[in-house]
Amino acid sequence: TALLIPRDVEDRTLYTILCKPVPRLEYLLGKLTGVVWLIFISVICMDVLFCTVLHFKEKAVVEQHMESLQYRPGTQETKEKAVAELIELSQKQGLTWNLQAAVLAIMLKAVVLAAVALLMSTAASSTMFTIMSSLAIMIIGHAQSMAREYLLGEHAGETLPRLISGAVALIFPDFKSFDIVDAVVLGDTVPFSALGQMFGLTAVYLILYMLAAWILFSDKEL
């Protein structure tokens, strides 16, 4: 995403587009839409490959453990109980629809980060600065939840820390809400409320960052 606008400026494609009656907001939305489609197609392809490999790996592991259970000493009832636990564990932590929630969270996080990079590219003149600043914002987005817990833990009743934490969460994306991968790996079920929260946060961040990018890009001399 950081390469899109600088490359158009370098190839002078941007001047050809904007000399026509094309609003700058429409140009930015087109760039972001293309990136979102690229992320979507890439994640779908990787997800299909990942699910295929996981399916055969899960099948092989279950067959291997069931074969070893046959030669394990113990009563038939104990063996049947071990087999039932093995099947339950594979169904809980294997290839499930719950796993797709983690894939969706990764895709939504990538979309938000693409919007951040597009915003930074409208204000910066260097591609390297855009990449490094977007990377810094990503790190802040992952670390701000820990800072917020520390800040509000010691000053829970004060207004100023709450305002500061709210302003930081509004300016920088809070990626803590997208971190459900570990819970999915452990077999925890992701509630629909968490998915709705991720979609809502993604929509809010996209609107905020695109409005900011439009304001900066509208005043930028090309």
XYZ file of C-alpha atoms in Angstrom:
222
model
C 0.000 0.000 0.000
C 2.883 2.352 0.764
C 4.045 2.039 -2.851
C 0.764 2.904 -4.549
C 0.687 6.716 -4.489
C 4.472 7.280 -4.849
C 4.535 4.924 -7.821
C 1.662 6.770 -9.487
C 3.473 10.062 -8.926
C 6.723 8.679 -10.298
C 5.028 7.185 -13.367
C 2.941 10.377 -13.721
C -0.170 8.192 -13.783
C -1.632 10.244 -10.955
C -1.649 13.428 -13.039
C -3.418 11.640 -15.890
C -6.122 10.417 -13.502
C -6.656 13.639 -11.567
C -6.763 15.854 -14.643
C -10.068 14.148 -15.409
C -13.152 14.810 -13.264
C -12.082 12.203 -10.703
C -12.368 13.318 -7.062
C -9.352 12.630 -4.908
C -11.507 10.723 -2.434
C -12.633 8.412 -5.224
C -8.996 7.886 -6.202
C -8.066 6.937 -2.622
C -11.090 4.657 -2.270
C -10.123 2.931 -5.516
C -6.596 2.324 -4.264
C -7.811 0.973 -0.928
C -10.448 -1.210 -2.594
C -7.797 -2.761 -4.818
C -5.595 -3.523 -1.837
C -8.527 -5.005 0.109
C -9.368 -7.277 -2.829
C -5.712 -8.343 -3.031
C -5.662 -9.124 0.692
C -8.956 -11.026 0.417
C -7.829 -13.173 -2.522
C -4.427 -13.859 -0.927
C -5.967 -14.874 2.401
C -8.529 -17.110 0.677
C -5.798 -18.900 -1.312
C -3.626 -19.379 1.779
C -6.653 -20.482 3.816
C -7.605 -23.142 1.281
C -4.038 -24.475 1.236
C -3.814 -24.322 5.023
C -7.144 -26.134 5.538
C -6.149 -28.845 3.051
C -2.842 -29.517 4.780
C -4.471 -29.388 8.225
C -7.190 -31.839 7.167
C -4.725 -34.500 6.042
C -2.426 -33.829 8.992
C -5.321 -34.154 11.443
C -6.444 -37.373 9.807
C -2.933 -38.838 9.963
C -2.445 -37.880 13.613
C -5.795 -39.353 14.662
C -5.106 -42.610 12.809
C -1.643 -42.840 14.356
C -2.951 -42.323 17.895
C -5.852 -44.729 17.412
C -3.439 -47.388 16.198
C -1.224 -46.869 19.246
C -4.272 -47.060 21.540
C -5.040 -50.567 20.315
C -1.752 -51.851 21.697
C -1.978 -49.897 24.962
C -2.686 -52.072 28.007
C -6.037 -51.584 29.653
C -9.660 -52.552 29.465
C -11.832 -52.101 26.408
C -13.828 -49.430 28.220
C -10.657 -47.433 28.940
C -9.588 -47.663 25.306
C -12.992 -46.532 24.063
C -12.891 -43.579 26.461
C -9.408 -42.612 25.213
C -10.594 -42.830 21.598
C -13.616 -40.632 22.369
C -11.375 -38.049 24.057
C -9.019 -38.104 21.085
C -11.842 -37.538 18.609
C -13.307 -34.767 20.758
C -9.924 -33.058 21.013
C -9.333 -33.265 17.260
C -12.771 -31.850 16.548
C -12.208 -29.020 19.026
C -8.688 -28.010 17.987
C -8.606 -29.229 14.411
C -10.261 -28.022 11.234
C -13.404 -26.237 12.430
C -15.452 -23.193 11.510
C -14.042 -21.587 14.631
C -10.659 -21.610 12.925
C -12.061 -19.434 10.135
C -12.800 -16.735 12.705
C -9.065 -16.468 13.352
C -8.391 -16.223 9.618
C -11.032 -13.496 9.381
C -9.401 -11.599 12.250
C -6.042 -11.705 10.460
C -7.627 -10.385 7.265
C -9.449 -7.546 9.051
C -6.258 -6.546 10.839
C -4.453 -6.443 7.489
C -7.203 -4.246 6.017
C -6.896 -1.764 8.900
C -3.124 -1.697 8.511
C -3.520 -1.063 4.766
C -5.718 1.952 5.546
C -3.032 3.210 7.959
C -0.348 2.858 5.285
C -2.513 4.680 2.745
C -3.036 7.514 5.224
C 0.686 7.799 5.890
C 1.507 7.749 2.180
C -0.725 10.778 1.586
C 1.230 12.808 4.150
C 4.756 11.484 3.542
C 7.010 11.963 0.555
C 9.184 8.914 1.223
C 8.099 5.305 0.803
C 10.529 4.160 3.496
C 9.076 6.685 5.964
C 5.573 5.420 5.174
C 6.601 1.816 5.779
C 8.459 2.563 9.024
C 5.721 4.820 10.405
C 3.040 2.244 9.559
C 5.141 -0.399 11.285
C 5.444 1.851 14.351
C 1.672 2.363 14.397
C 1.172 -1.404 14.196
C 3.464 -1.894 17.214
C 1.608 0.822 19.131
C -1.685 -0.821 18.202
C -0.547 -4.110 19.738
C 1.020 -2.553 22.833
C -1.565 0.075 23.743
C -3.844 -2.407 25.489
C -1.088 -3.233 27.987
C -0.371 0.471 28.517
C -4.096 1.154 28.966
C -4.421 -1.606 31.567
C -1.462 -0.203 33.465
C -2.669 3.397 33.225
C -6.254 2.700 34.190
C -5.218 0.194 36.821
C -3.422 2.807 38.871
C -5.717 5.730 38.030
C -9.021 3.975 37.415
C -11.160 6.703 38.920
C -9.474 9.691 37.294
C -10.840 11.377 34.184
C -7.590 12.431 32.519
C -6.143 8.900 32.118
C -9.429 7.749 30.614
C -9.413 10.623 28.130
C -5.801 9.902 27.196
C -6.445 6.186 26.692
C -9.572 6.951 24.655
C -7.707 9.415 22.433
C -4.882 6.913 21.851
C -7.385 4.167 20.978
C -9.096 6.532 18.531
C -5.912 7.667 16.780
C -4.074 4.354 16.799
C -5.845 1.090 15.948
C -6.366 -1.208 18.916
C -5.276 -4.593 17.558
C -5.944 -6.345 20.869
C -9.558 -6.891 19.819
C -8.330 -8.783 16.728
C -6.048 -11.139 18.681
C -8.204 -14.254 18.876
C -5.740 -16.661 17.245
C -4.352 -17.994 20.541
C -7.852 -18.625 21.879
C -8.813 -20.479 18.692
C -5.664 -22.629 18.849
C -6.586 -23.606 22.415
C -10.028 -24.649 21.177
C -12.051 -21.810 22.687
C -15.195 -20.864 20.792
C -15.207 -17.327 19.422
C -18.555 -15.649 20.230
C -20.473 -13.765 17.555
C -20.166 -10.626 19.663
C -16.385 -10.719 19.203
C -16.789 -11.029 15.436
C -19.257 -8.149 15.424
C -16.837 -6.057 17.464
C -14.026 -6.752 14.987
C -16.212 -5.781 12.024
C -17.375 -2.643 13.823
C -13.840 -1.571 14.740
C -12.665 -2.219 11.181
C -15.459 -0.051 9.772
C -14.765 2.773 12.259
C -11.029 2.769 11.589
C -11.539 2.650 7.817
C -13.877 5.652 7.924
C -11.594 7.668 10.204
C -8.403 6.933 8.295
C -9.952 7.481 4.886
C -11.397 10.839 5.973
C -8.002 11.871 7.331
C -6.286 10.665 4.139
C -8.787 12.603 2.016
C -8.191 15.812 3.996
C -4.416 15.495 3.712
C -4.490 14.455 0.057
C -6.887 17.253 -0.900
C -4.458 19.892 0.369
C -1.378 18.207 -1.050
C 0.319 19.894 -3.994
C 1.215 17.443 -6.725
